[in-house]
Short mmCIF file of C-alpha atoms in Angstrom, two decimals:
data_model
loop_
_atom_site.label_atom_id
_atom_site.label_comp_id
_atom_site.label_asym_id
_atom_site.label_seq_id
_atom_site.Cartn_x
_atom_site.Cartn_y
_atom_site.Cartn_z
CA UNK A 1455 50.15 8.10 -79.97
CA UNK A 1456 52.33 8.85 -77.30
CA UNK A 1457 50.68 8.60 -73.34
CA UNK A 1458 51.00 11.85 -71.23
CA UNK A 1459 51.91 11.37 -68.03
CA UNK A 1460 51.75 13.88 -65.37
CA UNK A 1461 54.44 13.95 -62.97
CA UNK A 1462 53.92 14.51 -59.13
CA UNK A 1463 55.48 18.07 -59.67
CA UNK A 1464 52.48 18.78 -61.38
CA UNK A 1465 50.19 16.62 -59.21
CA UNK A 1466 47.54 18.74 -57.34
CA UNK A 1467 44.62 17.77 -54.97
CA UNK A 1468 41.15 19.62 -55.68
CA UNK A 1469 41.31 22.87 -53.29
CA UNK A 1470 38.83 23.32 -50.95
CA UNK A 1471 36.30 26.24 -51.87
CA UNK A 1472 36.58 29.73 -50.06
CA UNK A 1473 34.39 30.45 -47.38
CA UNK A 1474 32.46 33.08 -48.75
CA UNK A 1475 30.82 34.87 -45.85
CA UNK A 1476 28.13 37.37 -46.04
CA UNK A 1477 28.76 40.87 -45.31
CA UNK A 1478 29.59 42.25 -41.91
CA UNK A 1479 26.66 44.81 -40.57
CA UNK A 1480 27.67 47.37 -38.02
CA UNK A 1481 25.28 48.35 -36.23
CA UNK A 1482 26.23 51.58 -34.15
CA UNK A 1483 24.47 52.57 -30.88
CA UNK A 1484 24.59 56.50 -29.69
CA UNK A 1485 23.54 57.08 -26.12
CA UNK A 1486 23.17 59.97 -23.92
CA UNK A 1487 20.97 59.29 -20.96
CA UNK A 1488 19.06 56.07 -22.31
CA UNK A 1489 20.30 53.46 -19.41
CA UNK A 1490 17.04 52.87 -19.02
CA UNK A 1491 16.08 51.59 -22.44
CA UNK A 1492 19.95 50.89 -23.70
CA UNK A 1493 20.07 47.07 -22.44
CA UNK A 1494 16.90 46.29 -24.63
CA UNK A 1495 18.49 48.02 -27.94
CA UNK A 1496 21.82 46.07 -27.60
CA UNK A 1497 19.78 42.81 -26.70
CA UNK A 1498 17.77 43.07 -29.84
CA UNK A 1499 21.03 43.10 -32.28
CA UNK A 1500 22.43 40.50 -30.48
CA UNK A 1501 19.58 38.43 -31.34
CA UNK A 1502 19.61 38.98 -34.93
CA UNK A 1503 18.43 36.12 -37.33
CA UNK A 1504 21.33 37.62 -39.54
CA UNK A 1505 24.64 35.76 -38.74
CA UNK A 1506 27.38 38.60 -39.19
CA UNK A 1507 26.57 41.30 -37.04
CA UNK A 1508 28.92 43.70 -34.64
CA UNK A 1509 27.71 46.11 -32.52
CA UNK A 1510 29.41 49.43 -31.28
CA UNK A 1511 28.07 51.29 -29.06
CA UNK A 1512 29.33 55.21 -28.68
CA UNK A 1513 27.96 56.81 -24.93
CA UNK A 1514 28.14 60.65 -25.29
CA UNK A 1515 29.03 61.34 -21.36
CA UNK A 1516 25.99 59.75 -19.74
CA UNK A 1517 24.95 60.86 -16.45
CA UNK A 1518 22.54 58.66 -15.88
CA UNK A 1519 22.90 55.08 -15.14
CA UNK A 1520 23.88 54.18 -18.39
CA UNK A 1521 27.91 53.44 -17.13
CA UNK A 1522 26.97 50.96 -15.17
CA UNK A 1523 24.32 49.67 -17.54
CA UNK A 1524 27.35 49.47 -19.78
CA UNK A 1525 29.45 47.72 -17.54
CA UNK A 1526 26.88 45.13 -17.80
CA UNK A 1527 26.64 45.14 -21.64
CA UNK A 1528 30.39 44.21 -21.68
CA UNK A 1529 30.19 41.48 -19.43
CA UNK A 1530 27.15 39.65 -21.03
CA UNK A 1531 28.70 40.66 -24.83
CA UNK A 1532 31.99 40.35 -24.74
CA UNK A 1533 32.14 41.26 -28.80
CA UNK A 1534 30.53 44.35 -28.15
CA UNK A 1535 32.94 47.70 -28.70
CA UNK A 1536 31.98 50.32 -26.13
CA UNK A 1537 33.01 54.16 -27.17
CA UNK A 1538 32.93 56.31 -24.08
CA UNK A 1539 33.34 59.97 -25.52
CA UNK A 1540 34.94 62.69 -22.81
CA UNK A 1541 31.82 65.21 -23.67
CA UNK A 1542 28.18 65.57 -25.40
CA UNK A 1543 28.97 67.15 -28.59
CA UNK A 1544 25.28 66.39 -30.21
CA UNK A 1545 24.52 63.01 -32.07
CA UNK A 1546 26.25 63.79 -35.29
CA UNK A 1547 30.00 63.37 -34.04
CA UNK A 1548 28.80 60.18 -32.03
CA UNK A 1549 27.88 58.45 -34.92
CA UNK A 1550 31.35 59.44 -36.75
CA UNK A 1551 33.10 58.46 -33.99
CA UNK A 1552 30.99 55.17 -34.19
CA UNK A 1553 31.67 54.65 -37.61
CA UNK A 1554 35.49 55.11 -37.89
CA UNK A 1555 34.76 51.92 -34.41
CA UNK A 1556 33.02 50.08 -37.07
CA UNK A 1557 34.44 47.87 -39.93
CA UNK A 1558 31.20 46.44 -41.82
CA UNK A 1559 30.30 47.42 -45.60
CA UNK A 1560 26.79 48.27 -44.21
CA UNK A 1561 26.08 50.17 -41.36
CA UNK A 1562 23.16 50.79 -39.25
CA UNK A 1563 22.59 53.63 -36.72
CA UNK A 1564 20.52 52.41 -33.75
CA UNK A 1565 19.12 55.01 -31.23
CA UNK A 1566 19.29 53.90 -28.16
CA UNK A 1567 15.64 54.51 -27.37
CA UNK A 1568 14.69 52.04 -30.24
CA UNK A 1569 15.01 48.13 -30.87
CA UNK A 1570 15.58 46.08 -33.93
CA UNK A 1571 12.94 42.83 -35.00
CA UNK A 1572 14.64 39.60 -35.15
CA UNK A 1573 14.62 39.65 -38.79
CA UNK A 1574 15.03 43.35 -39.16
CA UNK A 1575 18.92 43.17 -40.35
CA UNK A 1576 18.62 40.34 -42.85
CA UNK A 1577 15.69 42.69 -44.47
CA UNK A 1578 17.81 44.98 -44.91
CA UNK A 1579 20.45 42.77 -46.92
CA UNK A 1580 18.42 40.59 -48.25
CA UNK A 1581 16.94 43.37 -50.16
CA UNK A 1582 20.34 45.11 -50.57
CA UNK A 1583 21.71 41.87 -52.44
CA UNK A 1584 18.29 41.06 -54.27
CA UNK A 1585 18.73 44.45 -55.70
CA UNK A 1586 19.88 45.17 -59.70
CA UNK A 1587 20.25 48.80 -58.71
CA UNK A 1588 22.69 49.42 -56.22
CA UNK A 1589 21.39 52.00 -54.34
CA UNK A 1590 23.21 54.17 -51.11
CA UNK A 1591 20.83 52.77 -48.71
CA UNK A 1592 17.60 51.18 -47.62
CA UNK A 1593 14.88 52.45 -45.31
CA UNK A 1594 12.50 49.76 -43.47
CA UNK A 1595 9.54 50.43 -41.73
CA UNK A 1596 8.93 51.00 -37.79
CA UNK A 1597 6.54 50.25 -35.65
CA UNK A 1598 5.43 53.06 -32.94
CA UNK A 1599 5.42 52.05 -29.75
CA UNK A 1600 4.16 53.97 -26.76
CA UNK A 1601 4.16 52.44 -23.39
CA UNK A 1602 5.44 49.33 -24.74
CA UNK A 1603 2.44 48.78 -26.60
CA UNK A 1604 2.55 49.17 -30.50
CA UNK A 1605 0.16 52.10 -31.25
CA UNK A 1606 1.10 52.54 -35.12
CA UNK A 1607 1.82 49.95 -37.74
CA UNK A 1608 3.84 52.34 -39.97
CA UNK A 1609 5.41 55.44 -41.32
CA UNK A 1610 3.68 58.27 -42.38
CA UNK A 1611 6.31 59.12 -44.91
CA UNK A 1612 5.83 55.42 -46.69
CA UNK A 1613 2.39 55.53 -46.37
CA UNK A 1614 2.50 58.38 -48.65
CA UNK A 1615 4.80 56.23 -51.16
CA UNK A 1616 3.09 53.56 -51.14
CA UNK A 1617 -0.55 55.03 -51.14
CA UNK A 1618 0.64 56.87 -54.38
CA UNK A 1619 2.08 54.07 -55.80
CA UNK A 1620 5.23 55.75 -56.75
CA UNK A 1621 9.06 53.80 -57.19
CA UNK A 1622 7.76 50.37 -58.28
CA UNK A 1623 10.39 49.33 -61.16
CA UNK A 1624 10.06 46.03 -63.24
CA UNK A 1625 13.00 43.41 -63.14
CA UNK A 1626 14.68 45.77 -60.32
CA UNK A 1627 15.42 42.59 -58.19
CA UNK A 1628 17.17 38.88 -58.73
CA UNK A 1629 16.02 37.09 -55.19
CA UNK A 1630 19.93 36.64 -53.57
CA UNK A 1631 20.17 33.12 -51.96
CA UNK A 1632 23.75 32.96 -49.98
CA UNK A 1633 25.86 29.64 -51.40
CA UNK A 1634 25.58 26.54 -49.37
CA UNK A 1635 28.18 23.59 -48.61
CA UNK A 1636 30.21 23.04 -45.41
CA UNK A 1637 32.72 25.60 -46.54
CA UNK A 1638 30.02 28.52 -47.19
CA UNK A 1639 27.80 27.34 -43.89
CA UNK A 1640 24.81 27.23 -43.21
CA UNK A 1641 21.81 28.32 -46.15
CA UNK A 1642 20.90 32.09 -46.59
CA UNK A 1643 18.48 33.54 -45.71
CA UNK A 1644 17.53 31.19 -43.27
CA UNK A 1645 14.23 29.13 -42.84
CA UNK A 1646 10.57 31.20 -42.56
CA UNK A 1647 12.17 34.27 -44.03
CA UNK A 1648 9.91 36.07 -46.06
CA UNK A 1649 11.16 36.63 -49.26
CA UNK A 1650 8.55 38.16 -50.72
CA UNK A 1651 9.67 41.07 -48.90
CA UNK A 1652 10.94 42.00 -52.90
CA UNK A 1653 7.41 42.68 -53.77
CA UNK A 1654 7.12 45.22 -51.25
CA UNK A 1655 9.89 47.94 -52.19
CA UNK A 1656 9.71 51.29 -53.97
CA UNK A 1657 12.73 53.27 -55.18
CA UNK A 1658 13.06 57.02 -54.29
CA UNK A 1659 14.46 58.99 -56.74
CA UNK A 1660 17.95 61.12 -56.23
CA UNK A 1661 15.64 64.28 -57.43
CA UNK A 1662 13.91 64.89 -53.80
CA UNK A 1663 13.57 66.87 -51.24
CA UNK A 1664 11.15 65.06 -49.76
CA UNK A 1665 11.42 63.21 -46.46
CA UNK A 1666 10.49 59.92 -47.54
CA UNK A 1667 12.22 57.87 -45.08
CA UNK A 1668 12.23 55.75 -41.46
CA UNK A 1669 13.99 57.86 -38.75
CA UNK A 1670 17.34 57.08 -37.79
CA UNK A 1671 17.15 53.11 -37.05
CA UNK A 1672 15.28 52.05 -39.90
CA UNK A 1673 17.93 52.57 -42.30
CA UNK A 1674 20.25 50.49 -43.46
CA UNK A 1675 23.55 52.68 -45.04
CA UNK A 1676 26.24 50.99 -47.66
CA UNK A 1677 29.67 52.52 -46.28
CA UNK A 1678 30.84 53.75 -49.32
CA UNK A 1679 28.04 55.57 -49.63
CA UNK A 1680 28.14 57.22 -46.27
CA UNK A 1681 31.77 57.95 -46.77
CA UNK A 1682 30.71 60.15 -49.54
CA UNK A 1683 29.42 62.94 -47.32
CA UNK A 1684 30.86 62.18 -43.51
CA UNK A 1685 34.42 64.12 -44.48
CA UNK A 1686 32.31 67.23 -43.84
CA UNK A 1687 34.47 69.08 -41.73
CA UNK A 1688 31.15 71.10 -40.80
CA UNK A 1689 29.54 68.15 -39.19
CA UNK A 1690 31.41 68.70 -36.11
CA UNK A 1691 29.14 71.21 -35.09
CA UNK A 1692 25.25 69.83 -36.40
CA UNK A 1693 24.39 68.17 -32.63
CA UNK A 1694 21.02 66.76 -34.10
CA UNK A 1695 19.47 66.14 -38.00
CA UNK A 1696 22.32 63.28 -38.48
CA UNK A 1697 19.37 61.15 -40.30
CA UNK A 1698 18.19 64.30 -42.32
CA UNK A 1699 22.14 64.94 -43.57
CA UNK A 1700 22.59 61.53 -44.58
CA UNK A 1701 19.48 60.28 -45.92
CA UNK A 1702 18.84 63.62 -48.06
CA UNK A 1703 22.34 63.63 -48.99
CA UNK A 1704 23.07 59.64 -50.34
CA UNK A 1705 20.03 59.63 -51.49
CA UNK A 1706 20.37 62.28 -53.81
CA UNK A 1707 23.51 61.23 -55.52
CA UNK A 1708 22.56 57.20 -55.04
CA UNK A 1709 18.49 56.93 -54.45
CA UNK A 1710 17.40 55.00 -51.71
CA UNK A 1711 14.57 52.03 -51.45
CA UNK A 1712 11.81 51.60 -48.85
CA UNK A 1713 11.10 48.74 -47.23
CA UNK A 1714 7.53 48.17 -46.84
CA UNK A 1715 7.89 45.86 -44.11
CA UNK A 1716 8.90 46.77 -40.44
CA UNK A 1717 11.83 46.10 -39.46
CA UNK A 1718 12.36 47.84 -36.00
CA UNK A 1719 10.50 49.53 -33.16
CA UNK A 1720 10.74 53.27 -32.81
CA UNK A 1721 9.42 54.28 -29.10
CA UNK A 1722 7.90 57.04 -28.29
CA UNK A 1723 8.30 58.24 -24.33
CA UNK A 1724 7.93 62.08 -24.17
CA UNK A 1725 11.62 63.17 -24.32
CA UNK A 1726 12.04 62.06 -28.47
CA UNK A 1727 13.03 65.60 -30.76
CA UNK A 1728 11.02 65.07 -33.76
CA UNK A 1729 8.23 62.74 -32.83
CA UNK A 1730 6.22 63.71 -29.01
CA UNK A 1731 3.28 61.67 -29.68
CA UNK A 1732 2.47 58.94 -32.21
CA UNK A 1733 1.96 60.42 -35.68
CA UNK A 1734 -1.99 61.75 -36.45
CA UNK A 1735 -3.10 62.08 -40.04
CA UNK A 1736 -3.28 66.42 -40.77
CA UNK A 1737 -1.30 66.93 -36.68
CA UNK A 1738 2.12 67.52 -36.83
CA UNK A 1739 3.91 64.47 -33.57
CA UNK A 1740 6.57 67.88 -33.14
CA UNK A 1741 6.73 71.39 -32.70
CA UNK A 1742 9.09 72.70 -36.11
CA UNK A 1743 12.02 74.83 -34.11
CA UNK A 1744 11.81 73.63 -31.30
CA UNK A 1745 14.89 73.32 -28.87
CA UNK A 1746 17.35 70.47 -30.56
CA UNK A 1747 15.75 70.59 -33.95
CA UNK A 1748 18.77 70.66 -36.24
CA UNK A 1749 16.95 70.05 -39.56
CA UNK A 1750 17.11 73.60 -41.29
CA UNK A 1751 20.83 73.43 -39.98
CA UNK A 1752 21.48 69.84 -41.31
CA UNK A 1753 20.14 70.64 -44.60
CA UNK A 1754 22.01 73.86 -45.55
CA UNK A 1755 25.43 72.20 -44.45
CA UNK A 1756 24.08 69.53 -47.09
CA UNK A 1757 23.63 71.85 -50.07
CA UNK A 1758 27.56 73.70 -48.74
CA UNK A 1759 28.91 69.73 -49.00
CA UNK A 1760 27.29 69.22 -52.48
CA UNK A 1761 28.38 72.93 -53.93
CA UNK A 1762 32.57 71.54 -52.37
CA UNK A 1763 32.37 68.55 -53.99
CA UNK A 1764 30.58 69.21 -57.18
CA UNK A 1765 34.34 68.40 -59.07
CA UNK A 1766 34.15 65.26 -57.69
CA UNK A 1767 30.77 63.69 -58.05
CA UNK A 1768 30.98 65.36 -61.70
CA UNK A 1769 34.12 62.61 -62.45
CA UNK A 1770 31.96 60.06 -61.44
CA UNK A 1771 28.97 60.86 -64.02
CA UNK A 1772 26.99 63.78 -63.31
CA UNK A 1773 26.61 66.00 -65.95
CA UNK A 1774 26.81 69.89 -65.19
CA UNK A 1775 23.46 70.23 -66.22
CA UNK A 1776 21.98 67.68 -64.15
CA UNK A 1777 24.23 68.91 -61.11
CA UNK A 1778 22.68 72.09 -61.66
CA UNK A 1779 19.18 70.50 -61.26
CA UNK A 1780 19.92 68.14 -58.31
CA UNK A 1781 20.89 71.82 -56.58
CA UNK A 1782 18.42 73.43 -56.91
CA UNK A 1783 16.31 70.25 -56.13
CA UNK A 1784 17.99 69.90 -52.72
CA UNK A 1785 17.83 73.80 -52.07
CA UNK A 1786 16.67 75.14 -48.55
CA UNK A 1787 16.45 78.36 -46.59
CA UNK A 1788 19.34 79.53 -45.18
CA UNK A 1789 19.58 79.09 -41.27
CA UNK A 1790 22.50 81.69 -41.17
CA UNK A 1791 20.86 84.59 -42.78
CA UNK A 1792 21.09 87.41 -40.72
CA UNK A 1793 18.35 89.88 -40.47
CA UNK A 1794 19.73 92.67 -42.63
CA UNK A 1795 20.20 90.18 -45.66
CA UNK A 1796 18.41 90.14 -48.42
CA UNK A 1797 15.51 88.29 -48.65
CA UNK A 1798 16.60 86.32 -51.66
CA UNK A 1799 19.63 85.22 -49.74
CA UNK A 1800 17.54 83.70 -46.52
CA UNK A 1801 15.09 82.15 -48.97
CA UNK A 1802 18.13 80.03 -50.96
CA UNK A 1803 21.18 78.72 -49.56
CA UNK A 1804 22.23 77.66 -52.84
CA UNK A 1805 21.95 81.29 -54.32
CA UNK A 1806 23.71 82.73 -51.08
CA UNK A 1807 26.73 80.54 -51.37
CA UNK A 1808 27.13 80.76 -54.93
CA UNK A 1809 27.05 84.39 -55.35
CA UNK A 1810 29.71 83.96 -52.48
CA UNK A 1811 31.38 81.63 -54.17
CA UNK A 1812 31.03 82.30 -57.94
CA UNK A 1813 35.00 82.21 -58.99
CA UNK A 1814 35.31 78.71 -57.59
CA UNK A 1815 31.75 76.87 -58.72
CA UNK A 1816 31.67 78.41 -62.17
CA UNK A 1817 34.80 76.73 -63.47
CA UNK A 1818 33.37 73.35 -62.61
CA UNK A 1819 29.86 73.60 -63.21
CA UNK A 1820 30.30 76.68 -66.10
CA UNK A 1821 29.39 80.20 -65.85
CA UNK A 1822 26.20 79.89 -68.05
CA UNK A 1823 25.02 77.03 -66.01
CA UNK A 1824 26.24 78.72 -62.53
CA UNK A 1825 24.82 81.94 -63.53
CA UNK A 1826 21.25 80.15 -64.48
CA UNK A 1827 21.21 78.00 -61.61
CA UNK A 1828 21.44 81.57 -59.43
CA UNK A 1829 18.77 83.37 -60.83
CA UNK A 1830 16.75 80.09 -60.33
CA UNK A 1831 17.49 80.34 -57.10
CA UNK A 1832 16.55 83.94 -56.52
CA UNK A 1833 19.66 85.92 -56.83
CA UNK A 1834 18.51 89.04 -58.22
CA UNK A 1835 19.78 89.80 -62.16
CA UNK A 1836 22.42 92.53 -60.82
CA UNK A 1837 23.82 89.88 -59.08
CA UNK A 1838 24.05 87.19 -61.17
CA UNK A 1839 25.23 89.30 -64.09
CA UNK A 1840 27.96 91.02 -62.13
CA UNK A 1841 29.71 87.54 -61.25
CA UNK A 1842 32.71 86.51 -62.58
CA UNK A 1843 34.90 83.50 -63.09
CA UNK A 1844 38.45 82.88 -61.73
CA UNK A 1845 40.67 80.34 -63.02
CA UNK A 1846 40.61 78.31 -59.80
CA UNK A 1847 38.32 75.36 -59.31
CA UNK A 1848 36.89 73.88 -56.62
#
């Protein structure tokens, strides 16, 4: 038998193995008059358990003391990107103009008025990689906090989930344990983390319209998922109801999980839009309408993003049919009726727009299908009958 010999041409060492790292979070901070409560917001994600965090901070023209609060931020975090916008154009642009600061896979929107736990970023992705169904984003819970005292425990909106026991799925989760070695560093997640966190999680179906969800900081956004609906040209002008947009939106084409665990502090102080006073079972904590309340706004330039890019989401899987059905799921009033429209039309965005709009939807979702997701809508028969189809598609 002849020997085989390897040469030293062909002579290699073992490589060393890749650091794999675990994913970078961006967590985005949008202030407008918080000085007062911004250095405590920033402090708590710099003091993250979780080891790959960067945090951006967008300031929508202060005129408080929050400049010189951020001068101070700067010096003590060197790492930490500081937006300074020229004018207050509402929340919504902020956090674009945070995200295109940002680089991380996952995102997190942090009002300024709010704080994150130590451990409240490694929930998030703890659960995120645990998960065998990989939703758009996760929602943690939030303590209330008034006067710098916790008053409330949880969210109304998961205590109705979880009360009702709805979203529990078997063999939904594989517990994620980040590799170890010198080259990986050090063990994931780290030491006294609860991972039984994975026993407290309920999925939320695409087919809601439900607010089900933590405000603003307690959720925890994959990019590519957000990317899906912040092209809205339309967004420039919604000033509030960022939360309501996105979390309504993603959720509908991804689902969403709660967190049953809390995972940041949402304080309350008088001067918040949607929550005055700590929530009381059967007493709405805000006044519906009132001045800054973008929600009816937020959600109709949802269902006018979802009718543009029905083409698209229906090459990635949707079937016409169950379009049709997520439409009229996500349907709302419509915020720009005037008062001689019809009431059919102010009752159902999605009816207005699409009798608007009938030669462009019904090549892509059908005319049948168009025609019967109108009428379920409440365009009158007239209407829906006289409609007709153009060649062009969305």
């Amino acid at each position: 038998m002849n020997e085989v010999r390897v040469t030293e041409r062909f002579r290699s060492e073992p490589r060393e193995a890749p650091a794999l790292s675990l994913p970078l979070v961006s967590v985005i901070v949008v202030n407008y008059n918080y000085g007062r409560f911004l250095d405590v917001a920033v402090d708590s994600i710099f003091r993250q358990t979780y080891p790959n965090v960067e945090c951006v901070i967008v300031d929508n023209a202060s005129t408080d003391e929050s400049p010189a609060v951020l001068r101070g931020i700067e010096a003590r975090y060197p790492k930490a990107k500081v937006v300074r916008r020229a004018a207050n154009d509402g929340q919504t642009p902020a956090a674009l103009d945070g995200l295109a600061a940002s680089s991380g896979p996952y995102v997190i929107f942090l009002d300024a008025d709010d704080m994150l736990l130590p451990h409240g970023v490694s929930s998030h992705i703890f659960v995120h990689l645990s998960l065998r169904v990989h939703v758009g984003f996760t929602s943690g819970d939030l303590l209330q906090v008034l006067n710098d005292q916790v008053v409330l425990g949880s969210e109304e909106a998961f205590n109705r989930v979880i009360c009702a026991n709805r979203g529990v799925k078997a063999d939904s989760v594989r517990p994620y344990r980040h590799a170890t070695g010198e080259a990986l560093g050090a063990p994931w997640p780290e030491e006294g983390f609860d991972r039984s966190i994975l026993d407290r999680i309920r999925f939320v179906e695409p087919m809601t319209n439900e607010w089900v969800w933590s405000p603003t900081s307690g959720n925890c956004f994959r990019r590519d998922a957000l990317v899906l609906f912040a092209d809205n040209p339309a967004l420039g002008g919604l000033r509030t109801g960022t939360d309501l947009y996105f979390c309504l939106g993603v959720n509908a084409i991804t689902g969403s999980v709660l967190i049953d665990d809390a995972i940041g502090v949402y304080r309350l102080h008088g001067g918040n839009i949607y929550s005055k006073r700590p929530q009381l079972h059967n007493v709405l904590s805000y006044q519906p309408g009132c001045s800054g309340d973008s929600n009816a706004q937020a959600k109709a330039v949802l269902v006018d993003h979802l009718i543009d890019r029905a083409a698209f989401f229906l090459q990635r899987g949707w079937t016409p049919f169950d379009y049709a059905r997520l439409l009229r799921r996500i349907d709302c009033s419509d915020p720009d009726a005037g008062p001689l429209s019809p009431r059919w039309s102010a009752r159902s965005r999605v009816a207005s727009v699409l009798v608007k709009r009938f030669p462009e939807v019904a090549p892509v979702l059908g005319p049948w299908i168009t025609r019967g997701l109108m009428f379920a809508s409440g365009a009158p028969w007239p209407s829906v009958l006289s409609a007709r189809a153009s060649r062009q598609a969305l």
